[in-house]
mmCIF file of C-alpha atoms in Angstrom:
data_model
loop_
_atom_site.group_PDB
_atom_site.id
_atom_site.type_symbol
_atom_site.label_atom_id
_atom_site.label_comp_id
_atom_site.label_asym_id
_atom_site.label_seq_id
_atom_site.Cartn_x
_atom_site.Cartn_y
_atom_site.Cartn_z
ATOM 1 C CA UNK A 1 0.000 0.000 0.000
ATOM 2 C CA UNK A 2 1.443 3.376 -0.990
ATOM 3 C CA UNK A 3 2.217 5.896 1.740
ATOM 4 C CA UNK A 4 -0.122 8.856 1.925
ATOM 5 C CA UNK A 5 1.075 12.384 2.597
ATOM 6 C CA UNK A 6 -0.420 13.849 5.768
ATOM 7 C CA UNK A 7 -0.088 17.627 6.075
ATOM 8 C CA UNK A 8 -0.896 19.644 9.195
ATOM 9 C CA UNK A 9 -1.862 22.837 7.367
ATOM 10 C CA UNK A 10 -0.836 26.374 8.195
ATOM 11 C CA UNK A 11 -2.957 27.619 5.270
ATOM 12 C CA UNK A 12 -5.400 25.179 3.717
ATOM 13 C CA UNK A 13 -5.660 26.922 0.330
ATOM 14 C CA UNK A 14 -1.882 26.739 -0.211
ATOM 15 C CA UNK A 15 -1.639 23.091 0.885
ATOM 16 C CA UNK A 16 -4.625 22.142 -1.276
ATOM 17 C CA UNK A 17 -3.167 23.847 -4.357
ATOM 18 C CA UNK A 18 0.077 21.898 -3.930
ATOM 19 C CA UNK A 19 -1.760 18.607 -3.337
ATOM 20 C CA UNK A 20 -3.894 19.061 -6.475
ATOM 21 C CA UNK A 21 -0.842 19.985 -8.564
ATOM 22 C CA UNK A 22 0.779 16.685 -7.579
ATOM 23 C CA UNK A 23 -2.252 14.742 -8.856
ATOM 24 C CA UNK A 24 -2.476 15.125 -12.614
ATOM 25 C CA UNK A 25 -6.138 14.846 -13.576
ATOM 26 C CA UNK A 26 -8.565 15.478 -16.393
ATOM 27 C CA UNK A 27 -11.569 16.347 -14.217
ATOM 28 C CA UNK A 28 -12.070 17.339 -10.600
ATOM 29 C CA UNK A 29 -14.887 16.193 -8.300
ATOM 30 C CA UNK A 30 -15.667 17.164 -4.700
ATOM 31 C CA UNK A 31 -17.652 14.999 -2.292
ATOM 32 C CA UNK A 32 -19.405 16.767 0.580
ATOM 33 C CA UNK A 33 -22.292 16.033 2.904
ATOM 34 C CA UNK A 34 -25.167 18.434 3.543
ATOM 35 C CA UNK A 35 -23.249 20.141 6.363
ATOM 36 C CA UNK A 36 -19.875 20.606 4.684
ATOM 37 C CA UNK A 37 -21.530 21.719 1.446
ATOM 38 C CA UNK A 38 -23.187 24.544 3.368
ATOM 39 C CA UNK A 39 -20.394 25.418 5.812
ATOM 40 C CA UNK A 40 -17.139 24.756 3.942
ATOM 41 C CA UNK A 41 -17.746 25.008 0.213
ATOM 42 C CA UNK A 42 -18.567 28.759 0.023
ATOM 43 C CA UNK A 43 -15.007 29.519 1.162
ATOM 44 C CA UNK A 44 -13.255 26.776 -0.798
ATOM 45 C CA UNK A 45 -15.155 27.604 -3.998
ATOM 46 C CA UNK A 46 -13.262 30.908 -4.112
ATOM 47 C CA UNK A 47 -9.978 29.108 -4.802
ATOM 48 C CA UNK A 48 -9.064 28.912 -8.486
ATOM 49 C CA UNK A 49 -8.502 25.161 -8.377
ATOM 50 C CA UNK A 50 -12.049 24.344 -7.279
ATOM 51 C CA UNK A 51 -14.153 26.768 -9.309
ATOM 52 C CA UNK A 52 -14.847 24.252 -12.092
ATOM 53 C CA UNK A 53 -15.123 21.171 -9.868
ATOM 54 C CA UNK A 54 -18.291 19.060 -9.895
ATOM 55 C CA UNK A 55 -19.728 18.840 -6.390
ATOM 56 C CA UNK A 56 -21.445 15.654 -5.199
ATOM 57 C CA UNK A 57 -23.448 16.002 -1.977
ATOM 58 C CA UNK A 58 -24.777 13.154 0.166
ATOM 59 C CA UNK A 59 -26.763 13.075 3.405
ATOM 60 C CA UNK A 60 -24.946 13.802 6.664
ATOM 61 C CA UNK A 61 -24.386 11.267 9.431
ATOM 62 C CA UNK A 62 -23.526 7.592 9.734
ATOM 63 C CA UNK A 63 -27.043 6.554 8.711
ATOM 64 C CA UNK A 64 -26.042 7.613 5.175
ATOM 65 C CA UNK A 65 -22.868 5.503 5.087
ATOM 66 C CA UNK A 66 -24.695 3.025 2.881
ATOM 67 C CA UNK A 67 -24.618 1.192 -0.412
ATOM 68 C CA UNK A 68 -27.299 3.604 -1.670
ATOM 69 C CA UNK A 69 -25.115 6.659 -0.986
ATOM 70 C CA UNK A 70 -22.121 4.925 -2.538
ATOM 71 C CA UNK A 71 -24.122 4.136 -5.678
ATOM 72 C CA UNK A 72 -25.272 7.760 -5.841
ATOM 73 C CA UNK A 73 -21.627 8.907 -5.873
ATOM 74 C CA UNK A 74 -20.719 6.384 -8.572
ATOM 75 C CA UNK A 75 -23.740 7.557 -10.585
ATOM 76 C CA UNK A 76 -22.634 11.207 -10.610
ATOM 77 C CA UNK A 77 -19.026 10.284 -11.405
ATOM 78 C CA UNK A 78 -20.251 8.217 -14.354
ATOM 79 C CA UNK A 79 -22.828 10.691 -15.679
ATOM 80 C CA UNK A 80 -20.441 13.647 -15.359
ATOM 81 C CA UNK A 81 -17.697 11.974 -17.369
ATOM 82 C CA UNK A 82 -15.183 10.915 -14.725
ATOM 83 C CA UNK A 83 -12.369 8.749 -16.065
ATOM 84 C CA UNK A 84 -9.619 6.701 -14.448
ATOM 85 C CA UNK A 85 -7.559 9.921 -14.539
ATOM 86 C CA UNK A 86 -10.056 12.030 -12.575
ATOM 87 C CA UNK A 87 -9.505 13.310 -9.019
ATOM 88 C CA UNK A 88 -11.962 13.211 -6.096
ATOM 89 C CA UNK A 89 -11.617 15.485 -3.057
ATOM 90 C CA UNK A 90 -13.523 14.347 0.061
ATOM 91 C CA UNK A 91 -14.451 17.218 2.394
ATOM 92 C CA UNK A 92 -16.168 16.164 5.601
ATOM 93 C CA UNK A 93 -16.136 13.925 8.616
ATOM 94 C CA UNK A 94 -15.262 10.244 8.826
ATOM 95 C CA UNK A 95 -18.390 9.120 7.018
ATOM 96 C CA UNK A 96 -17.481 11.243 3.973
ATOM 97 C CA UNK A 97 -13.809 10.229 3.920
ATOM 98 C CA UNK A 98 -14.656 6.527 4.409
ATOM 99 C CA UNK A 99 -17.370 6.435 1.755
ATOM 100 C CA UNK A 100 -15.584 8.801 -0.625
ATOM 101 C CA UNK A 101 -12.382 6.822 -0.376
ATOM 102 C CA UNK A 102 -14.281 3.616 -1.150
ATOM 103 C CA UNK A 103 -16.028 5.278 -4.113
ATOM 104 C CA UNK A 104 -12.678 6.454 -5.481
ATOM 105 C CA UNK A 105 -10.979 3.098 -4.908
ATOM 106 C CA UNK A 106 -13.651 1.203 -6.822
ATOM 107 C CA UNK A 107 -14.750 3.572 -9.622
ATOM 108 C CA UNK A 108 -13.043 2.468 -12.874
ATOM 109 C CA UNK A 109 -10.922 0.209 -10.620
ATOM 110 C CA UNK A 110 -9.511 3.192 -8.802
ATOM 111 C CA UNK A 111 -9.119 6.947 -9.141
ATOM 112 C CA UNK A 112 -6.930 9.260 -7.063
ATOM 113 C CA UNK A 113 -8.441 11.031 -4.086
ATOM 114 C CA UNK A 114 -7.558 13.636 -1.449
ATOM 115 C CA UNK A 115 -9.080 13.855 2.034
ATOM 116 C CA UNK A 116 -9.851 17.124 3.806
ATOM 117 C CA UNK A 117 -11.248 16.030 7.193
ATOM 118 C CA UNK A 118 -13.431 18.606 8.946
ATOM 119 C CA UNK A 119 -14.124 16.840 12.259
ATOM 120 C CA UNK A 120 -11.741 15.803 14.992
ATOM 121 C CA UNK A 121 -12.658 12.140 14.517
ATOM 122 C CA UNK A 122 -11.824 12.282 10.821
ATOM 123 C CA UNK A 123 -8.558 14.157 11.416
ATOM 124 C CA UNK A 124 -7.065 11.733 13.927
ATOM 125 C CA UNK A 125 -8.609 8.504 12.681
ATOM 126 C CA UNK A 126 -10.919 8.011 9.705
ATOM 127 C CA UNK A 127 -9.086 10.022 7.040
ATOM 128 C CA UNK A 128 -5.608 8.681 7.890
ATOM 129 C CA UNK A 129 -4.387 5.143 7.257
ATOM 130 C CA UNK A 130 -6.122 4.086 4.055
ATOM 131 C CA UNK A 131 -9.172 2.264 5.415
ATOM 132 C CA UNK A 132 -12.311 2.955 3.393
ATOM 133 C CA UNK A 133 -15.783 1.455 3.479
ATOM 134 C CA UNK A 134 -19.483 1.553 4.208
ATOM 135 C CA UNK A 135 -21.836 -0.011 6.734
ATOM 136 C CA UNK A 136 -23.765 -3.017 5.436
ATOM 137 C CA UNK A 137 -26.356 -5.440 6.778
ATOM 138 C CA UNK A 138 -26.484 -3.594 10.101
ATOM 139 C CA UNK A 139 -22.720 -3.912 10.663
ATOM 140 C CA UNK A 140 -20.112 -1.165 10.924
ATOM 141 C CA UNK A 141 -17.660 -0.880 8.011
ATOM 142 C CA UNK A 142 -18.593 -4.352 6.809
ATOM 143 C CA UNK A 143 -17.585 -3.673 3.181
ATOM 144 C CA UNK A 144 -14.519 -1.730 2.130
ATOM 145 C CA UNK A 145 -10.926 -1.766 0.891
ATOM 146 C CA UNK A 146 -7.504 -0.528 1.928
ATOM 147 C CA UNK A 147 -6.819 2.440 -0.387
ATOM 148 C CA UNK A 148 -4.839 5.435 0.927
ATOM 149 C CA UNK A 149 -5.568 8.988 -0.135
ATOM 150 C CA UNK A 150 -2.839 10.724 -2.123
ATOM 151 C CA UNK A 151 -2.899 13.468 0.529
ATOM 152 C CA UNK A 152 -4.685 14.184 3.797
ATOM 153 C CA UNK A 153 -4.883 17.904 4.567
ATOM 154 C CA UNK A 154 -5.553 18.613 8.244
ATOM 155 C CA UNK A 155 -6.791 22.126 8.957
ATOM 156 C CA UNK A 156 -7.538 22.374 12.673
ATOM 157 C CA UNK A 157 -9.287 25.751 12.233
ATOM 158 C CA UNK A 158 -12.351 23.716 11.205
ATOM 159 C CA UNK A 159 -12.537 22.509 14.809
ATOM 160 C CA UNK A 160 -13.466 25.966 16.112
ATOM 161 C CA UNK A 161 -16.961 25.506 14.677
ATOM 162 C CA UNK A 162 -17.343 21.903 15.844
ATOM 163 C CA UNK A 163 -20.066 21.326 18.433
ATOM 164 C CA UNK A 164 -19.252 19.771 21.804
ATOM 165 C CA UNK A 165 -20.648 16.327 20.921
ATOM 166 C CA UNK A 166 -18.572 15.970 17.749
ATOM 167 C CA UNK A 167 -15.477 17.291 19.493
ATOM 168 C CA UNK A 168 -15.661 14.794 22.330
ATOM 169 C CA UNK A 169 -16.472 12.004 19.851
ATOM 170 C CA UNK A 170 -13.179 12.583 18.052
ATOM 171 C CA UNK A 171 -11.339 12.948 21.321
ATOM 172 C CA UNK A 172 -12.100 9.302 22.142
ATOM 173 C CA UNK A 173 -9.815 8.183 19.315
ATOM 174 C CA UNK A 174 -7.109 10.516 20.649
ATOM 175 C CA UNK A 175 -7.539 8.957 24.098
ATOM 176 C CA UNK A 176 -7.124 5.536 22.494
ATOM 177 C CA UNK A 177 -3.902 6.718 20.840
ATOM 178 C CA UNK A 178 -2.690 7.875 24.258
ATOM 179 C CA UNK A 179 -3.423 4.477 25.805
ATOM 180 C CA UNK A 180 -1.522 2.583 23.109
ATOM 181 C CA UNK A 181 1.468 4.968 23.018
ATOM 182 C CA UNK A 182 2.993 6.272 26.264
ATOM 183 C CA UNK A 183 2.082 7.433 29.774
ATOM 184 C CA UNK A 184 3.066 11.070 29.173
ATOM 185 C CA UNK A 185 0.740 11.497 26.187
ATOM 186 C CA UNK A 186 -2.079 9.624 27.964
ATOM 187 C CA UNK A 187 -1.741 11.899 31.030
ATOM 188 C CA UNK A 188 -1.671 15.030 28.861
ATOM 189 C CA UNK A 189 -4.924 13.931 27.198
ATOM 190 C CA UNK A 190 -6.641 13.230 30.536
ATOM 191 C CA UNK A 191 -5.628 16.686 31.804
ATOM 192 C CA UNK A 192 -6.728 18.610 28.699
ATOM 193 C CA UNK A 193 -9.672 20.919 29.398
ATOM 194 C CA UNK A 194 -12.395 19.655 27.071
ATOM 195 C CA UNK A 195 -14.818 22.370 28.218
ATOM 196 C CA UNK A 196 -12.620 25.444 27.562
ATOM 197 C CA UNK A 197 -10.576 24.309 24.577
ATOM 198 C CA UNK A 198 -7.101 25.719 23.960
ATOM 199 C CA UNK A 199 -7.012 25.370 20.159
ATOM 200 C CA UNK A 200 -3.263 25.935 19.847
ATOM 201 C CA UNK A 201 -2.635 23.120 22.321
ATOM 202 C CA UNK A 202 -5.265 21.019 20.553
ATOM 203 C CA UNK A 203 -3.430 21.432 17.220
ATOM 204 C CA UNK A 204 -0.291 20.051 18.866
ATOM 205 C CA UNK A 205 -2.230 17.091 20.329
ATOM 206 C CA UNK A 206 -3.834 16.375 16.952
ATOM 207 C CA UNK A 207 -0.388 16.308 15.346
ATOM 208 C CA UNK A 208 0.859 13.837 17.973
ATOM 209 C CA UNK A 209 -2.224 11.663 17.531
ATOM 210 C CA UNK A 210 -1.848 11.507 13.756
ATOM 211 C CA UNK A 211 1.846 10.685 14.122
ATOM 212 C CA UNK A 212 1.063 7.750 16.443
ATOM 213 C CA UNK A 213 -1.407 6.335 13.924
ATOM 214 C CA UNK A 214 0.900 6.941 10.943
ATOM 215 C CA UNK A 215 3.822 5.133 12.589
ATOM 216 C CA UNK A 216 1.678 2.073 13.333
ATOM 217 C CA UNK A 217 0.130 2.013 9.845
ATOM 218 C CA UNK A 218 3.589 2.292 8.264
ATOM 219 C CA UNK A 219 4.713 -0.834 10.141
ATOM 220 C CA UNK A 220 1.593 -2.843 9.215
ATOM 221 C CA UNK A 221 -0.487 -1.268 6.428
ATOM 222 C CA UNK A 222 -2.884 -4.210 5.951
ATOM 223 C CA UNK A 223 -3.549 -4.997 9.638
ATOM 224 C CA UNK A 224 -1.867 -8.378 9.883
ATOM 225 C CA UNK A 225 -0.141 -7.517 13.164
ATOM 226 C CA UNK A 226 0.568 -4.382 15.185
ATOM 227 C CA UNK A 227 -2.004 -2.228 13.345
ATOM 228 C CA UNK A 228 -4.599 -4.158 15.359
ATOM 229 C CA UNK A 229 -3.466 -1.944 18.267
ATOM 230 C CA UNK A 230 -5.602 0.787 16.691
ATOM 231 C CA UNK A 231 -8.665 -1.405 17.334
ATOM 232 C CA UNK A 232 -8.388 -1.075 21.105
ATOM 233 C CA UNK A 233 -11.899 -0.304 22.379
ATOM 234 C CA UNK A 234 -13.435 -1.108 19.009
ATOM 235 C CA UNK A 235 -14.514 -4.741 19.359
ATOM 236 C CA UNK A 236 -16.971 -3.837 22.127
ATOM 237 C CA UNK A 237 -17.433 -0.312 20.752
ATOM 238 C CA UNK A 238 -18.557 -1.406 17.298
ATOM 239 C CA UNK A 239 -21.018 -3.868 18.865
ATOM 240 C CA UNK A 240 -22.503 -1.049 20.977
ATOM 241 C CA UNK A 241 -22.651 1.177 17.901
ATOM 242 C CA UNK A 242 -24.377 -1.503 15.809
ATOM 243 C CA UNK A 243 -26.867 -2.242 18.598
ATOM 244 C CA UNK A 244 -27.682 1.465 18.860
ATOM 245 C CA UNK A 245 -28.221 1.662 15.092
ATOM 246 C CA UNK A 246 -30.488 -1.415 15.151
ATOM 247 C CA UNK A 247 -32.555 0.158 17.938
ATOM 248 C CA UNK A 248 -32.845 3.467 16.085
ATOM 249 C CA UNK A 249 -30.826 5.407 18.653
ATOM 250 C CA UNK A 250 -27.683 6.052 16.580
ATOM 251 C CA UNK A 251 -24.477 7.195 18.274
ATOM 252 C CA UNK A 252 -21.507 9.240 17.237
ATOM 253 C CA UNK A 253 -18.692 6.753 16.665
ATOM 254 C CA UNK A 254 -16.357 8.151 19.315
ATOM 255 C CA UNK A 255 -18.922 7.724 22.092
ATOM 256 C CA UNK A 256 -19.179 4.022 21.258
ATOM 257 C CA UNK A 257 -15.373 3.791 21.221
ATOM 258 C CA UNK A 258 -15.182 5.458 24.652
ATOM 259 C CA UNK A 259 -17.659 2.959 26.106
ATOM 260 C CA UNK A 260 -15.785 0.174 24.307
ATOM 261 C CA UNK A 261 -12.596 1.368 26.019
ATOM 262 C CA UNK A 262 -14.329 0.964 29.405
ATOM 263 C CA UNK A 263 -15.183 -2.627 28.494
ATOM 264 C CA UNK A 264 -11.775 -3.514 27.104
ATOM 265 C CA UNK A 265 -9.848 -1.888 29.952
ATOM 266 C CA UNK A 266 -11.689 -4.333 32.209
ATOM 267 C CA UNK A 267 -10.606 -7.251 30.020
ATOM 268 C CA UNK A 268 -7.078 -5.810 29.933
ATOM 269 C CA UNK A 269 -7.045 -5.700 33.734
ATOM 270 C CA UNK A 270 -8.267 -9.245 34.343
ATOM 271 C CA UNK A 271 -6.448 -10.928 31.420
ATOM 272 C CA UNK A 272 -3.254 -8.876 30.995
ATOM 273 C CA UNK A 273 -2.804 -7.138 34.353
ATOM 274 C CA UNK A 274 -3.468 -3.554 33.226
ATOM 275 C CA UNK A 275 -2.964 -1.358 36.341
ATOM 276 C CA UNK A 276 -6.159 -0.677 38.276
ATOM 277 C CA UNK A 277 -5.266 2.973 39.046
ATOM 278 C CA UNK A 278 -4.792 3.832 35.358
ATOM 279 C CA UNK A 279 -7.990 1.996 34.492
ATOM 280 C CA UNK A 280 -9.907 4.014 37.107
ATOM 281 C CA UNK A 281 -8.453 7.351 35.945
ATOM 282 C CA UNK A 282 -9.348 6.627 32.322
ATOM 283 C CA UNK A 283 -12.857 5.452 33.159
ATOM 284 C CA UNK A 284 -13.431 8.536 35.337
ATOM 285 C CA UNK A 285 -12.542 10.754 32.349
ATOM 286 C CA UNK A 286 -15.005 8.792 30.190
ATOM 287 C CA UNK A 287 -17.741 9.015 32.844
ATOM 288 C CA UNK A 288 -17.298 12.796 33.056
ATOM 289 C CA UNK A 289 -17.225 13.436 29.302
ATOM 290 C CA UNK A 290 -19.350 10.768 27.568
ATOM 291 C CA UNK A 291 -22.320 9.948 29.734
ATOM 292 C CA UNK A 292 -23.587 6.405 29.301
ATOM 293 C CA UNK A 293 -25.240 4.097 26.789
ATOM 294 C CA UNK A 294 -27.813 1.988 28.615
ATOM 295 C CA UNK A 295 -28.433 -1.677 27.922
ATOM 296 C CA UNK A 296 -29.516 -4.574 30.122
ATOM 297 C CA UNK A 297 -28.603 -8.236 30.474
ATOM 298 C CA UNK A 298 -31.314 -9.232 28.007
ATOM 299 C CA UNK A 299 -29.228 -7.549 25.264
ATOM 300 C CA UNK A 300 -25.966 -9.347 26.088
ATOM 301 C CA UNK A 301 -26.612 -12.120 23.558
ATOM 302 C CA UNK A 302 -27.299 -9.557 20.821
ATOM 303 C CA UNK A 303 -24.091 -7.656 21.633
ATOM 304 C CA UNK A 304 -22.167 -10.936 21.682
ATOM 305 C CA UNK A 305 -23.591 -11.903 18.268
ATOM 306 C CA UNK A 306 -22.554 -8.515 16.869
ATOM 307 C CA UNK A 307 -19.026 -9.010 18.223
ATOM 308 C CA UNK A 308 -18.839 -12.355 16.424
ATOM 309 C CA UNK A 309 -19.001 -10.415 13.127
ATOM 310 C CA UNK A 310 -15.898 -8.357 13.954
ATOM 311 C CA UNK A 311 -13.397 -8.371 11.067
ATOM 312 C CA UNK A 312 -10.471 -9.226 13.395
ATOM 313 C CA UNK A 313 -11.977 -12.562 14.420
ATOM 314 C CA UNK A 314 -10.444 -15.857 13.350
ATOM 315 C CA UNK A 315 -11.876 -19.372 13.535
ATOM 316 C CA UNK A 316 -14.990 -18.191 15.359
ATOM 317 C CA UNK A 317 -13.105 -16.734 18.349
ATOM 318 C CA UNK A 318 -13.778 -13.093 19.285
ATOM 319 C CA UNK A 319 -10.480 -11.258 18.977
ATOM 320 C CA UNK A 320 -9.469 -8.314 21.161
ATOM 321 C CA UNK A 321 -6.539 -5.950 21.383
ATOM 322 C CA UNK A 322 -5.702 -5.625 25.093
ATOM 323 C CA UNK A 323 -3.144 -3.656 27.099
ATOM 324 C CA UNK A 324 -0.754 -4.937 29.745
ATOM 325 C CA UNK A 325 0.029 -1.297 30.547
ATOM 326 C CA UNK A 326 -0.081 1.991 28.664
ATOM 327 C CA UNK A 327 1.825 1.387 25.435
ATOM 328 C CA UNK A 328 2.270 -2.343 26.172
ATOM 329 C CA UNK A 329 0.021 -3.916 23.558
ATOM 330 C CA UNK A 330 -1.263 -7.480 23.356
ATOM 331 C CA UNK A 331 -2.932 -8.241 20.021
ATOM 332 C CA UNK A 332 -4.949 -11.366 19.149
ATOM 333 C CA UNK A 333 -6.346 -11.893 22.633
ATOM 334 C CA UNK A 334 -9.544 -13.902 23.084
ATOM 335 C CA UNK A 335 -12.215 -14.159 25.751
ATOM 336 C CA UNK A 336 -14.988 -16.699 26.241
ATOM 337 C CA UNK A 337 -18.665 -15.833 26.371
ATOM 338 C CA UNK A 338 -18.838 -15.912 30.166
ATOM 339 C CA UNK A 339 -15.952 -13.436 30.480
ATOM 340 C CA UNK A 340 -17.460 -11.139 27.855
ATOM 341 C CA UNK A 341 -20.751 -11.130 29.782
ATOM 342 C CA UNK A 342 -18.790 -10.260 32.940
ATOM 343 C CA UNK A 343 -17.274 -7.383 30.949
ATOM 344 C CA UNK A 344 -20.775 -6.096 30.188
ATOM 345 C CA UNK A 345 -21.647 -6.423 33.893
ATOM 346 C CA UNK A 346 -18.576 -4.347 34.776
ATOM 347 C CA UNK A 347 -19.527 -1.670 32.246
ATOM 348 C CA UNK A 348 -23.066 -1.381 33.602
ATOM 349 C CA UNK A 349 -21.901 -1.308 37.205
ATOM 350 C CA UNK A 350 -19.173 1.321 36.850
ATOM 351 C CA UNK A 351 -21.219 3.474 34.418
ATOM 352 C CA UNK A 352 -24.264 3.379 36.699
ATOM 353 C CA UNK A 353 -26.674 1.655 34.317
#
């Protein structure tokens, strides 16, 4: 898999012009959702490079990360004369960069694309690393391919207009990066004031977070080994997210990841000896910032069934990434059904469900 260029922008227009110049193309397309079309495109349209671009707009939110939306993007690319030499620019959150990347990777067997993430979640996670895809059959990211963007342009000024819910959603992935990297970064993240945001400090933290992910992806681009570290919190988190979607109470992805971290810190403690004090400090931060997703013991079997569909599983065993300590990663860990149910009990007890 080719390495993508990730740029922490000082001026988006300049970085975008350079990124487009590097991608020779016959026609330019821009994918937005309803929010980014309204909030971001009026400014970006003023740049010379984008004035003639064909804009494709899809619905906002994870409920639109579907085969139908993907087909709609393909349809516009086809009807507007896109060729294998065309260029697609994805401007939006993780849903847009995931779906747009998948559309680009599959149209005419692959066209070049650039990501401009506009949410914290997309900046530190979804837009970086080359994973693309859509939800399918009630399961998160069930269909997709590894296909890196030519460039990822990170402009943290977008975050000033982000609402509190979307900010804290993205911050969960940063917290995960802290847990899998080192104690100093983890502590800095726990001490960051999420209520009165210092955006200069945030830009620095975003840069660190992206660097942690990039270094892991570089070692293992196709997730055969250490890249599975990035899935910490996601085996339980994706199950919670899929359950919420099935019950028509959809969640922002980062909230599900945060609650998944609570679950998998418990497993890390009982199976790998993760320190209890660090587990408590992390869970306290999650309690204070994420609230709770309520479920009862009658839903354990459904959550377990959803976890059995996780892409990391092998030979029917549910596969977890666990931590022995901060930055001490144990991939390919398994747990039996009884232990997983105990994990759900722990979650409900400590989160006050």
